[in-house]
CSV table of C-alpha atoms in Angstrom, one decimal:
chain,number,residue,atom,x,y,z
W,1,MET,CA,0.0,0.0,0.0
W,2,THR,CA,1.1,3.5,-0.6
W,3,GLU,CA,1.5,6.0,2.2
W,4,ARG,CA,-1.1,8.4,2.9
W,5,TRP,CA,-1.1,11.4,1.0
W,6,ALA,CA,0.5,14.3,3.0
W,7,HIS,CA,0.7,17.0,0.3
W,8,ARG,CA,-1.5,19.9,-0.6
W,9,PRO,CA,-4.3,18.7,-3.0
W,10,PRO,CA,-3.6,18.9,-6.8
W,11,LEU,CA,-5.4,21.1,-9.3
W,12,LEU,CA,-7.0,18.8,-11.9
W,13,ILE,CA,-7.6,20.4,-15.3
W,14,ALA,CA,-10.1,18.4,-17.3
W,15,GLU,CA,-11.8,20.6,-19.9
W,16,ALA,CA,-13.6,17.6,-21.2
W,17,ALA,CA,-15.2,15.5,-18.3
W,18,ASN,CA,-18.6,14.3,-18.3
W,19,PRO,CA,-20.0,11.1,-16.7
W,20,GLU,CA,-23.0,11.1,-19.0
W,21,TRP,CA,-21.1,11.0,-22.3
W,22,PHE,CA,-18.5,8.7,-23.6
W,23,SER,CA,-15.1,8.6,-25.2
W,24,VAL,CA,-12.8,11.4,-24.0
W,25,PRO,CA,-15.2,13.2,-21.7
W,26,LEU,CA,-16.1,10.0,-19.8
W,27,GLU,CA,-12.4,9.3,-19.5
W,28,GLY,CA,-11.7,12.8,-18.3
W,29,TRP,CA,-14.4,12.4,-15.8
W,30,SER,CA,-13.4,9.0,-14.6
W,31,HIS,CA,-9.7,9.8,-14.3
W,32,ALA,CA,-10.2,13.2,-12.4
W,33,ARG,CA,-12.6,11.6,-10.1
W,34,ALA,CA,-10.4,8.6,-9.2
W,35,ILE,CA,-7.5,10.9,-8.5
W,36,GLN,CA,-9.8,13.1,-6.3
W,37,ASP,CA,-10.9,10.0,-4.3
W,38,ARG,CA,-7.2,8.9,-3.9
W,39,VAL,CA,-5.4,12.1,-3.0
W,40,GLY,CA,-8.1,14.9,-3.1
W,41,GLY,CA,-7.9,17.8,-5.4
W,42,HIS,CA,-10.0,20.4,-7.2
W,43,ILE,CA,-11.3,19.7,-10.7
W,44,VAL,CA,-11.6,22.4,-13.2
W,45,THR,CA,-13.8,21.6,-16.2
W,46,GLN,CA,-15.8,23.5,-18.8
W,47,VAL,CA,-19.2,25.0,-18.1
W,48,ARG,CA,-21.1,22.5,-20.4
W,49,ASN,CA,-20.2,19.8,-18.0
W,50,ALA,CA,-21.6,21.4,-14.9
W,51,PRO,CA,-25.3,20.1,-15.0
W,52,ALA,CA,-23.7,16.5,-15.3
W,53,PHE,CA,-21.3,17.2,-12.3
W,54,GLU,CA,-24.4,18.4,-10.3
W,55,ARG,CA,-26.5,15.4,-11.3
W,56,ALA,CA,-23.7,13.2,-10.2
W,57,GLY,CA,-23.7,14.8,-6.7
W,58,VAL,CA,-20.2,16.4,-6.9
W,59,ALA,CA,-20.0,19.0,-4.2
W,60,ASP,CA,-19.6,22.6,-5.2
W,61,ASP,CA,-16.3,22.9,-3.5
W,62,GLN,CA,-14.9,19.9,-5.4
W,63,TYR,CA,-15.1,21.5,-8.8
W,64,THR,CA,-15.2,24.7,-10.8
W,65,ALA,CA,-16.9,25.1,-14.3
W,66,ILE,CA,-15.3,27.7,-16.4
W,67,ASP,CA,-17.5,29.5,-19.0
W,68,SER,CA,-15.5,29.8,-22.2
W,69,GLU,CA,-18.6,29.4,-24.4
W,70,LYS,CA,-18.4,32.8,-26.1
W,71,VAL,CA,-15.3,31.5,-27.8
W,72,ALA,CA,-15.9,27.6,-27.8
W,73,ALA,CA,-19.5,27.6,-29.0
W,74,ARG,CA,-18.6,29.6,-32.1
W,75,ILE,CA,-15.6,27.6,-32.9
W,76,HIS,CA,-17.5,24.4,-32.4
W,77,GLY,CA,-20.0,25.5,-35.0
W,78,VAL,CA,-17.3,26.2,-37.4
W,79,ALA,CA,-15.7,22.8,-36.8
W,80,LYS,CA,-19.0,21.1,-37.1
W,81,ARG,CA,-19.5,22.5,-40.7
W,82,LEU,CA,-15.7,21.7,-41.7
W,83,ARG,CA,-15.6,18.1,-40.4
W,84,GLY,CA,-17.6,16.8,-43.4
W,85,GLY,CA,-20.2,14.7,-41.4
W,86,THR,CA,-21.0,13.4,-37.9
W,87,GLY,CA,-18.1,11.5,-36.5
W,88,LYS,CA,-15.8,12.5,-39.5
W,89,GLY,CA,-12.9,14.8,-39.7
W,90,TRP,CA,-11.5,14.4,-36.2
W,91,THR,CA,-8.0,16.0,-37.1
W,92,THR,CA,-10.1,19.1,-38.3
W,93,VAL,CA,-12.1,19.4,-35.1
W,94,MET,CA,-8.9,19.2,-32.9
W,95,ALA,CA,-7.3,21.9,-35.0
W,96,ALA,CA,-10.2,24.0,-34.8
W,97,MET,CA,-10.4,23.7,-31.1
W,98,ALA,CA,-7.0,25.0,-30.3
W,99,LEU,CA,-8.3,28.5,-30.2
W,100,PRO,CA,-10.9,28.0,-27.7
W,101,TYR,CA,-8.7,25.9,-25.5
W,102,TYR,CA,-6.2,28.7,-25.4
W,103,TYR,CA,-9.1,30.9,-24.2
W,104,PHE,CA,-10.2,28.3,-21.7
W,105,GLU,CA,-6.6,28.2,-20.1
W,106,LYS,CA,-6.6,31.9,-19.9
W,107,LEU,CA,-9.7,31.9,-17.9
W,108,VAL,CA,-8.4,29.1,-15.7
W,109,TRP,CA,-5.4,31.2,-14.9
W,110,ASP,CA,-7.4,34.3,-14.3
W,111,ARG,CA,-9.4,32.3,-11.7
W,112,PHE,CA,-6.6,30.1,-10.1
W,113,GLY,CA,-3.4,31.9,-10.9
W,114,PRO,CA,-3.3,33.6,-7.5
W,115,ALA,CA,-3.9,30.4,-5.6
W,116,ILE,CA,-1.4,28.6,-7.5
W,117,ARG,CA,1.3,31.4,-7.0
W,118,ALA,CA,0.3,31.3,-3.3
W,119,GLY,CA,1.1,27.5,-3.1
W,120,GLU,CA,-2.4,26.3,-2.4
W,121,TYR,CA,-1.9,23.5,-4.7
W,122,SER,CA,0.8,21.0,-4.7
W,123,LEU,CA,0.8,20.6,-8.4
W,124,VAL,CA,-1.3,21.2,-11.4
W,125,HIS,CA,-2.2,18.4,-13.7
W,126,ARG,CA,-3.8,18.8,-17.0
W,127,ILE,CA,-5.8,15.6,-17.7
W,128,THR,CA,-7.7,16.6,-20.9
W,129,PRO,CA,-7.5,17.4,-23.6
W,130,LEU,CA,-5.6,14.1,-24.5
W,131,SER,CA,-4.5,15.3,-27.8
W,132,PRO,CA,-0.6,16.0,-27.9
W,133,THR,CA,-1.3,18.7,-30.6
W,134,LEU,CA,-2.9,21.1,-28.0
W,135,PRO,CA,-0.2,22.7,-26.0
W,136,SER,CA,-0.7,24.4,-22.5
W,137,THR,CA,0.0,28.0,-21.7
W,138,LEU,CA,-0.3,26.9,-18.0
W,139,ALA,CA,3.1,24.9,-18.0
W,140,ALA,CA,5.3,28.1,-18.2
W,141,ARG,CA,3.1,30.0,-15.7
W,142,CYS,CA,3.3,27.1,-13.1
W,143,ALA,CA,7.1,26.7,-13.6
W,144,LYS,CA,7.4,30.5,-12.9
W,145,ALA,CA,5.2,30.0,-9.8
W,146,GLY,CA,7.4,27.2,-8.6
W,147,VAL,CA,4.6,24.6,-8.9
W,148,PRO,CA,5.0,21.3,-10.7
W,149,PHE,CA,2.9,21.0,-14.0
W,150,MET,CA,2.0,17.4,-15.3
W,151,LEU,CA,0.6,16.8,-18.9
W,152,GLY,CA,-1.4,13.9,-19.9
W,153,PRO,CA,-2.2,11.1,-20.7
W,154,LEU,CA,-1.4,12.3,-24.2
W,155,ASN,CA,-2.5,10.3,-27.1
W,156,GLY,CA,-3.4,10.5,-30.7
W,157,GLY,CA,-2.1,11.0,-34.2
W,158,VAL,CA,-1.5,7.3,-34.9
W,159,PRO,CA,-0.4,7.0,-38.5
W,160,TRP,CA,-3.1,5.6,-41.0
W,161,PRO,CA,-1.8,2.4,-42.3
W,162,LYS,CA,-0.8,2.9,-45.9
W,163,ALA,CA,-3.2,0.2,-47.2
W,164,PHE,CA,-6.2,2.2,-46.1
W,165,ASP,CA,-5.9,5.5,-47.6
W,166,ARG,CA,-9.4,5.1,-49.2
W,167,GLU,CA,-10.7,4.8,-45.6
W,168,ARG,CA,-8.7,7.8,-44.5
W,169,ARG,CA,-10.3,10.0,-47.2
W,170,SER,CA,-13.7,8.6,-46.5
W,171,GLU,CA,-13.3,9.8,-42.9
W,172,ARG,CA,-12.5,13.4,-44.3
W,173,GLU,CA,-9.1,13.3,-42.5
W,174,TRP,CA,-7.6,15.8,-44.9
W,175,LEU,CA,-5.5,17.5,-42.3
W,176,SER,CA,-4.0,14.3,-41.1
W,177,TYR,CA,-1.6,14.5,-44.1
W,178,VAL,CA,0.0,17.7,-42.5
W,179,ARG,CA,-0.7,16.8,-38.9
W,180,GLY,CA,3.0,17.4,-38.0
W,181,ALA,CA,2.6,21.1,-38.3
W,182,TYR,CA,1.2,21.1,-34.8
W,183,ARG,CA,4.8,21.2,-33.6
W,184,LEU,CA,4.8,24.9,-34.8
W,185,LEU,CA,1.9,25.8,-32.6
W,186,PRO,CA,2.6,28.6,-30.0
W,187,ALA,CA,3.4,27.2,-26.6
W,188,ARG,CA,4.2,23.7,-28.0
W,189,ALA,CA,8.0,23.9,-27.0
W,190,SER,CA,7.3,25.9,-23.9
W,191,THR,CA,4.8,23.2,-22.7
W,192,LEU,CA,7.4,20.5,-23.0
W,193,ARG,CA,10.2,22.4,-21.5
W,194,HIS,CA,8.3,23.6,-18.4
W,195,ALA,CA,6.2,20.5,-17.7
W,196,SER,CA,7.6,18.5,-14.7
W,197,ALA,CA,6.1,15.2,-16.1
W,198,ILE,CA,4.7,14.2,-19.5
W,199,VAL,CA,2.6,11.1,-19.3
W,200,CYS,CA,2.1,9.4,-22.7
W,201,GLY,CA,-0.9,7.0,-23.1
W,202,SER,CA,0.5,5.3,-26.0
W,203,GLN,CA,3.9,4.2,-27.3
W,204,HIS,CA,3.4,6.2,-30.4
W,205,THR,CA,2.7,9.4,-28.6
W,206,LEU,CA,5.8,8.7,-26.4
W,207,SER,CA,7.9,8.3,-29.8
W,208,GLU,CA,6.8,11.8,-30.8
W,209,VAL,CA,8.2,13.3,-27.6
W,210,PRO,CA,11.6,14.9,-28.5
W,211,GLY,CA,14.6,13.0,-27.1
W,212,VAL,CA,15.7,15.8,-24.7
W,213,TYR,CA,12.4,15.4,-22.8
W,214,ARG,CA,12.2,11.5,-22.6
W,215,GLY,CA,13.8,11.8,-19.0
W,216,LYS,CA,10.5,13.2,-17.7
W,217,THR,CA,8.2,11.1,-19.9
W,218,VAL,CA,6.1,8.3,-18.3
W,219,TYR,CA,4.1,5.7,-20.1
W,220,ILE,CA,0.7,4.9,-18.7
W,221,ALA,CA,-1.9,3.3,-21.1
W,222,GLU,CA,-4.6,5.8,-21.7
W,223,ASN,CA,-7.9,3.7,-21.1
W,224,GLY,CA,-9.6,2.6,-18.0
W,225,ILE,CA,-12.8,0.9,-16.8
W,226,ASP,CA,-15.1,1.5,-14.0
W,227,PRO,CA,-15.4,-1.8,-12.1
W,228,GLU,CA,-19.0,-0.9,-11.0
W,229,ARG,CA,-20.0,-0.3,-14.6
W,230,PHE,CA,-18.4,-3.4,-15.7
W,231,ALA,CA,-19.1,-5.7,-12.6
W,232,ARG,CA,-20.8,-8.9,-14.4
W,233,ARG,CA,-18.8,-11.5,-15.7
W,234,ARG,CA,-19.2,-13.9,-18.8
W,235,ALA,CA,-20.3,-17.0,-16.9
W,236,HIS,CA,-20.8,-19.6,-19.7
W,237,THR,CA,-18.4,-22.0,-21.3
W,238,ALA,CA,-17.6,-21.5,-25.1
W,239,LYS,CA,-19.1,-23.9,-27.3
W,240,LEU,CA,-20.3,-23.9,-30.9
W,241,PRO,CA,-21.6,-21.8,-32.2
W,242,ILE,CA,-19.0,-19.3,-31.0
W,243,ARG,CA,-20.7,-15.9,-29.9
W,244,CYS,CA,-18.9,-13.0,-31.4
W,245,VAL,CA,-19.7,-9.3,-30.9
W,246,PHE,CA,-18.6,-6.2,-32.7
W,247,LEU,CA,-18.9,-2.9,-30.7
W,248,GLY,CA,-18.2,0.5,-32.2
W,249,ARG,CA,-19.3,3.1,-34.7
W,250,LEU,CA,-20.2,1.8,-38.1
W,251,VAL,CA,-17.6,3.8,-40.1
W,252,PRO,CA,-14.9,2.7,-42.5
W,253,TYR,CA,-11.8,2.6,-40.3
W,254,LYS,CA,-13.6,0.4,-37.7
W,255,GLY,CA,-13.4,-2.5,-40.3
W,256,CYS,CA,-16.8,-4.1,-39.8
W,257,ASP,CA,-16.8,-5.0,-43.6
W,258,MET,CA,-13.6,-6.9,-43.2
W,259,LEU,CA,-15.1,-8.8,-40.2
W,260,LEU,CA,-18.2,-9.8,-42.2
W,261,GLU,CA,-15.9,-11.1,-45.0
W,262,ALA,CA,-13.8,-13.1,-42.5
W,263,ILE,CA,-16.7,-14.6,-40.6
W,264,ALA,CA,-19.0,-15.4,-43.6
W,265,PRO,CA,-18.1,-19.0,-44.2
W,266,LEU,CA,-18.1,-19.9,-40.4
W,267,ALA,CA,-21.6,-18.1,-40.1
W,268,ARG,CA,-23.1,-20.1,-43.0
W,269,SER,CA,-21.7,-23.5,-41.4
W,270,GLY,CA,-23.3,-22.6,-38.1
W,271,SER,CA,-20.0,-22.4,-36.3
W,272,VAL,CA,-20.2,-18.8,-35.4
W,273,GLU,CA,-22.7,-16.0,-34.6
W,274,LEU,CA,-22.1,-12.4,-34.6
W,275,THR,CA,-23.9,-9.4,-33.1
W,276,VAL,CA,-23.1,-6.1,-34.3
W,277,ILE,CA,-23.5,-3.2,-31.7
W,278,GLY,CA,-23.4,0.4,-33.0
W,279,ASP,CA,-24.7,2.6,-35.6
W,280,GLY,CA,-23.3,5.0,-38.2
W,281,PRO,CA,-23.3,5.8,-41.9
W,282,GLU,CA,-22.0,2.3,-42.9
W,283,ARG,CA,-24.9,0.4,-41.4
W,284,ALA,CA,-27.1,0.1,-44.5
W,285,ARG,CA,-24.2,-1.1,-46.6
W,286,LEU,CA,-23.1,-3.6,-44.0
W,287,GLU,CA,-26.5,-5.0,-43.7
W,288,THR,CA,-26.6,-5.5,-47.5
W,289,MET,CA,-23.2,-7.0,-47.4
W,290,ALA,CA,-24.3,-9.6,-44.7
W,291,ARG,CA,-27.2,-10.7,-46.9
W,292,ASP,CA,-25.0,-10.8,-50.0
W,293,LEU,CA,-22.6,-13.2,-48.0
W,294,GLU,CA,-25.7,-15.3,-47.0
W,295,ALA,CA,-24.8,-15.1,-43.4
W,296,GLY,CA,-28.6,-15.3,-42.6
W,297,GLU,CA,-29.7,-15.0,-39.1
W,298,ALA,CA,-26.1,-15.6,-37.8
W,299,VAL,CA,-25.5,-11.9,-38.1
W,300,ARG,CA,-27.6,-9.6,-36.2
W,301,PHE,CA,-27.5,-5.7,-36.1
W,302,VAL,CA,-28.9,-4.2,-32.9
W,303,GLY,CA,-27.9,-0.6,-33.4
W,304,HIS,CA,-26.9,1.9,-30.8
W,305,VAL,CA,-26.7,0.8,-27.1
W,306,PRO,CA,-26.2,3.3,-24.3
W,307,HIS,CA,-22.8,2.9,-22.7
W,308,THR,CA,-24.5,1.8,-19.3
W,309,GLU,CA,-26.0,-1.2,-21.0
W,310,VAL,CA,-22.9,-2.4,-23.0
W,311,GLN,CA,-21.8,-5.0,-20.4
W,312,ASP,CA,-25.3,-6.6,-20.6
W,313,HIS,CA,-24.5,-7.4,-24.4
W,314,LEU,CA,-20.8,-8.2,-23.7
W,315,GLN,CA,-21.4,-10.8,-21.1
W,316,ARG,CA,-23.4,-12.9,-23.4
W,317,ALA,CA,-20.5,-13.1,-25.9
W,318,ASP,CA,-17.4,-15.2,-26.2
W,319,LEU,CA,-15.2,-12.9,-28.4
W,320,LEU,CA,-14.9,-9.4,-29.2
W,321,THR,CA,-14.2,-9.4,-33.0
W,322,PHE,CA,-12.9,-5.9,-33.7
W,323,PRO,CA,-10.7,-5.4,-36.8
W,324,SER,CA,-10.4,-1.5,-36.5
W,325,ILE,CA,-7.3,-0.2,-38.1
W,326,ARG,CA,-6.7,3.0,-36.2
W,327,GLU,CA,-7.6,3.0,-32.4
W,328,PHE,CA,-5.7,5.6,-30.3
W,329,GLY,CA,-6.7,4.1,-27.1
W,330,GLY,CA,-8.9,1.1,-27.6
W,331,ALA,CA,-11.4,1.4,-24.6
W,332,VAL,CA,-13.6,-1.3,-26.1
W,333,ILE,CA,-10.8,-3.8,-25.7
W,334,VAL,CA,-10.5,-3.1,-21.9
W,335,GLU,CA,-14.2,-3.1,-21.5
W,336,ALA,CA,-14.6,-6.6,-23.2
W,337,MET,CA,-11.8,-8.1,-21.1
W,338,ALA,CA,-13.4,-6.7,-17.9
W,339,VAL,CA,-16.3,-9.0,-18.2
W,340,GLY,CA,-14.3,-11.9,-19.6
W,341,VAL,CA,-15.0,-11.5,-23.3
W,342,VAL,CA,-11.7,-12.3,-25.1
W,343,PRO,CA,-10.7,-9.6,-27.8
W,344,MET,CA,-9.7,-10.7,-31.3
W,345,ALA,CA,-8.6,-7.4,-32.7
W,346,VAL,CA,-6.0,-5.9,-35.1
W,347,ALA,CA,-2.7,-5.5,-33.1
W,348,TYR,CA,-2.0,-1.9,-34.1
W,349,ALA,CA,-1.8,1.2,-32.0
W,350,GLY,CA,-3.8,1.1,-28.8
W,351,PRO,CA,-5.3,-2.4,-29.0
W,352,ALA,CA,-1.7,-3.8,-29.5
W,353,GLU,CA,-0.6,-2.3,-26.2
W,354,LEU,CA,-3.6,-3.7,-24.3
W,355,MET,CA,-3.7,-7.3,-25.7
W,356,THR,CA,-1.3,-10.2,-24.9
W,357,GLU,CA,-1.5,-13.6,-26.5
W,358,ALA,CA,-2.5,-15.0,-23.2
W,359,SER,CA,-5.5,-12.6,-22.8
W,360,ALA,CA,-6.5,-12.1,-26.6
W,361,PHE,CA,-6.2,-13.3,-30.1
W,362,PRO,CA,-4.2,-10.6,-31.8
W,363,VAL,CA,-4.6,-10.2,-35.4
W,364,PRO,CA,-1.4,-8.8,-37.3
W,365,ILE,CA,-1.9,-5.5,-39.2
W,366,GLY,CA,-1.6,-5.8,-42.8
W,367,GLY,CA,-3.8,-4.9,-46.0
W,368,ARG,CA,-7.4,-5.7,-46.1
W,369,ALA,CA,-7.0,-9.1,-47.7
W,370,SER,CA,-4.2,-10.0,-45.1
W,371,ILE,CA,-6.4,-8.9,-42.2
W,372,VAL,CA,-9.5,-10.8,-43.5
W,373,SER,CA,-7.4,-13.9,-44.0
W,374,ALA,CA,-5.7,-13.6,-40.5
W,375,MET,CA,-8.9,-13.0,-38.7
W,376,ARG,CA,-10.6,-16.0,-40.4
W,377,ALA,CA,-7.8,-18.1,-39.5
W,378,ARG,CA,-7.9,-17.2,-35.8
W,379,LEU,CA,-11.7,-17.8,-35.8
W,380,GLU,CA,-11.1,-21.2,-37.2
W,381,GLU,CA,-8.7,-21.8,-34.4
W,382,VAL,CA,-11.4,-21.1,-31.7
W,383,VAL,CA,-13.9,-23.1,-33.5
W,384,ALA,CA,-11.7,-26.1,-33.6
W,385,ASP,CA,-10.8,-25.5,-29.9
W,386,PRO,CA,-13.5,-23.3,-27.9
W,387,SER,CA,-11.6,-23.9,-24.7
W,388,SER,CA,-8.8,-21.6,-25.9
W,389,ILE,CA,-11.4,-18.8,-25.3
W,390,ASP,CA,-12.1,-19.9,-21.7
W,391,ALA,CA,-8.4,-20.2,-20.9
W,392,ARG,CA,-7.9,-16.6,-22.0
W,393,SER,CA,-11.0,-15.2,-20.4
W,394,ALA,CA,-9.8,-15.5,-16.9
W,395,VAL,CA,-6.5,-13.8,-17.8
W,396,ALA,CA,-8.3,-11.0,-19.6
W,397,VAL,CA,-10.6,-10.3,-16.5
W,398,ASP,CA,-7.5,-10.1,-14.1
W,399,ARG,CA,-5.5,-7.9,-16.6
W,400,ALA,CA,-8.3,-5.4,-17.0
W,401,HIS,CA,-9.2,-5.0,-13.4
W,402,ARG,CA,-5.6,-5.2,-12.1
W,403,LEU,CA,-4.0,-2.7,-14.6
W,404,TYR,CA,-6.7,-0.7,-16.2
W,405,SER,CA,-9.4,0.1,-13.6
W,406,TRP,CA,-9.6,3.8,-12.8
W,407,ASN,CA,-8.4,2.9,-9.3
W,408,ALA,CA,-5.3,1.3,-10.7
W,409,LYS,CA,-4.7,4.3,-12.9
W,410,SER,CA,-5.1,6.8,-10.1
W,411,ALA,CA,-2.6,4.7,-8.1
W,412,GLN,CA,-0.1,4.9,-11.0
W,413,THR,CA,-0.8,8.6,-11.3
W,414,GLU,CA,-0.1,9.1,-7.7
W,415,GLN,CA,3.3,7.7,-8.0
W,416,VAL,CA,4.1,10.2,-10.8
W,417,TYR,CA,2.8,12.9,-8.4
W,418,ARG,CA,5.1,11.7,-5.7
W,419,TRP,CA,8.1,11.6,-8.1
W,420,ILE,CA,7.8,15.2,-9.4
W,421,LEU,CA,7.2,16.4,-5.8
W,422,GLY,CA,10.4,14.8,-4.9
W,423,GLU,CA,9.1,12.2,-2.5
W,424,ARG,CA,10.5,9.3,-4.6
W,425,ARG,CA,13.9,9.5,-6.5
W,426,ASP,CA,13.3,7.2,-9.5
W,427,LYS,CA,11.0,7.8,-12.3
W,428,PRO,CA,8.0,5.4,-12.0
W,429,ARG,CA,7.9,2.5,-14.5
W,430,PHE,CA,4.8,0.3,-14.7
W,431,ASP,CA,4.7,-3.5,-15.5
W,432,PHE,CA,1.7,-4.1,-17.9
W,433,SER,CA,2.6,-7.8,-18.5
W,434,ASP,CA,0.3,-10.6,-17.5
W,435,ARG,CA,0.4,-11.9,-14.0
W,436,ALA,CA,1.8,-15.4,-13.3
W,437,PRO,CA,-0.8,-17.9,-12.3
W,438,GLY,CA,-1.5,-18.1,-8.6
W,439,GLU,CA,-0.5,-14.5,-7.7
W,440,HIS,CA,-2.9,-12.7,-5.3
W,441,ALA,CA,-5.8,-11.2,-7.3
W,442,ALA,CA,-6.3,-8.2,-5.0
W,443,ALA,CA,-3.3,-6.2,-6.0
W,444,ALA,CA,-4.2,-3.2,-8.0
W,445,VAL,CA,-0.5,-2.1,-8.7
W,446,SER,CA,2.5,-4.3,-8.5
W,447,ALA,CA,5.2,-4.1,-5.8
W,448,ARG,CA,7.5,-2.8,-8.4
W,449,GLU,CA,5.2,0.2,-9.2
W,450,ILE,CA,4.9,1.5,-5.7
W,451,ALA,CA,8.3,0.8,-4.4
């Protein structure tokens, strides 16, 4: 166990933090609240999140909502028109949001600068935005005040696989071709120079940090799960037909069309069933494709499911079949593992860092034909030996709850806090490997992590 927190509370900047949404806002909320539960602290968020904070019962003295809407709302409207469709043009959206985020941080400093300079907070931690393309003007100001500033987890910008340029264009990712220009943004160099610690949520993002700053860079996988939201477990034994589930937006880069092609002969033979959870512009095409492949009733589309109900669908499955070719974090991988559903996913970017052969069925990245062939081969492998799913299921549950619960992540974050505050001499390094059989299941963080 770690020692009791004896420092002043941290100031937690989470511009995007909302318990009623998903993706980055849910992550910002979950991470900030887990840290607050562990070491205290005050959360600073954007005013659009205030109603959800109130409904969640967060006390007024635990958070502050900053009203930057006079800039944010206008830019959001422009970004919505430029992105080329709902859920598309993510790089365009992030580029457009740089200006309102600078304004948000200006308001944060106007409100909290005096308290930071007075030493009322032990450190300042910017949790969201996650994007490494959005620098922070707070880093230099905190350094001048003598207060440590921590950035991250940062994640994003994973290169598009060359074989999927058509999907890249379909997603309206025009700016991704010149994404490297973010290094020229005002305050980028200042942010890296003045940050006391830079937490990277992926190995790719870590690789983008200039070598001169690697000594203060820590890797902590971005995504986490709420054990209460994913408390149920897959309780059945795998048998034919193998129950597969796809969970995600129905957009080109998620690869559901590749999954249908890979699974079709096994679906026709009755060896495999597939439930597709999610909605999006590709749905009609995918439903037509399933009919043309004569998959019949073995493939079922259920549409959008609220995040609070995801575990109800997952726990009835055996495999999460997920051939997405560009996931920054891969939250769905951890969510599936948390209930004992074994991922069969493309081992690229985020999913590659979350899966191991003992807890999943990784599928190598390649071109379209290569992924289809490799996924079909792995499906044939589990059809021939369904027990291989059950063996991995227990490892997956342990891995998700031991390493990727928000409690585990707040414990990891606390160790970085103690390091930049001078309480521990060595930079924290965390072990994300699978645990040997028989080790005690209650440990959230290994002894090596909290030494």
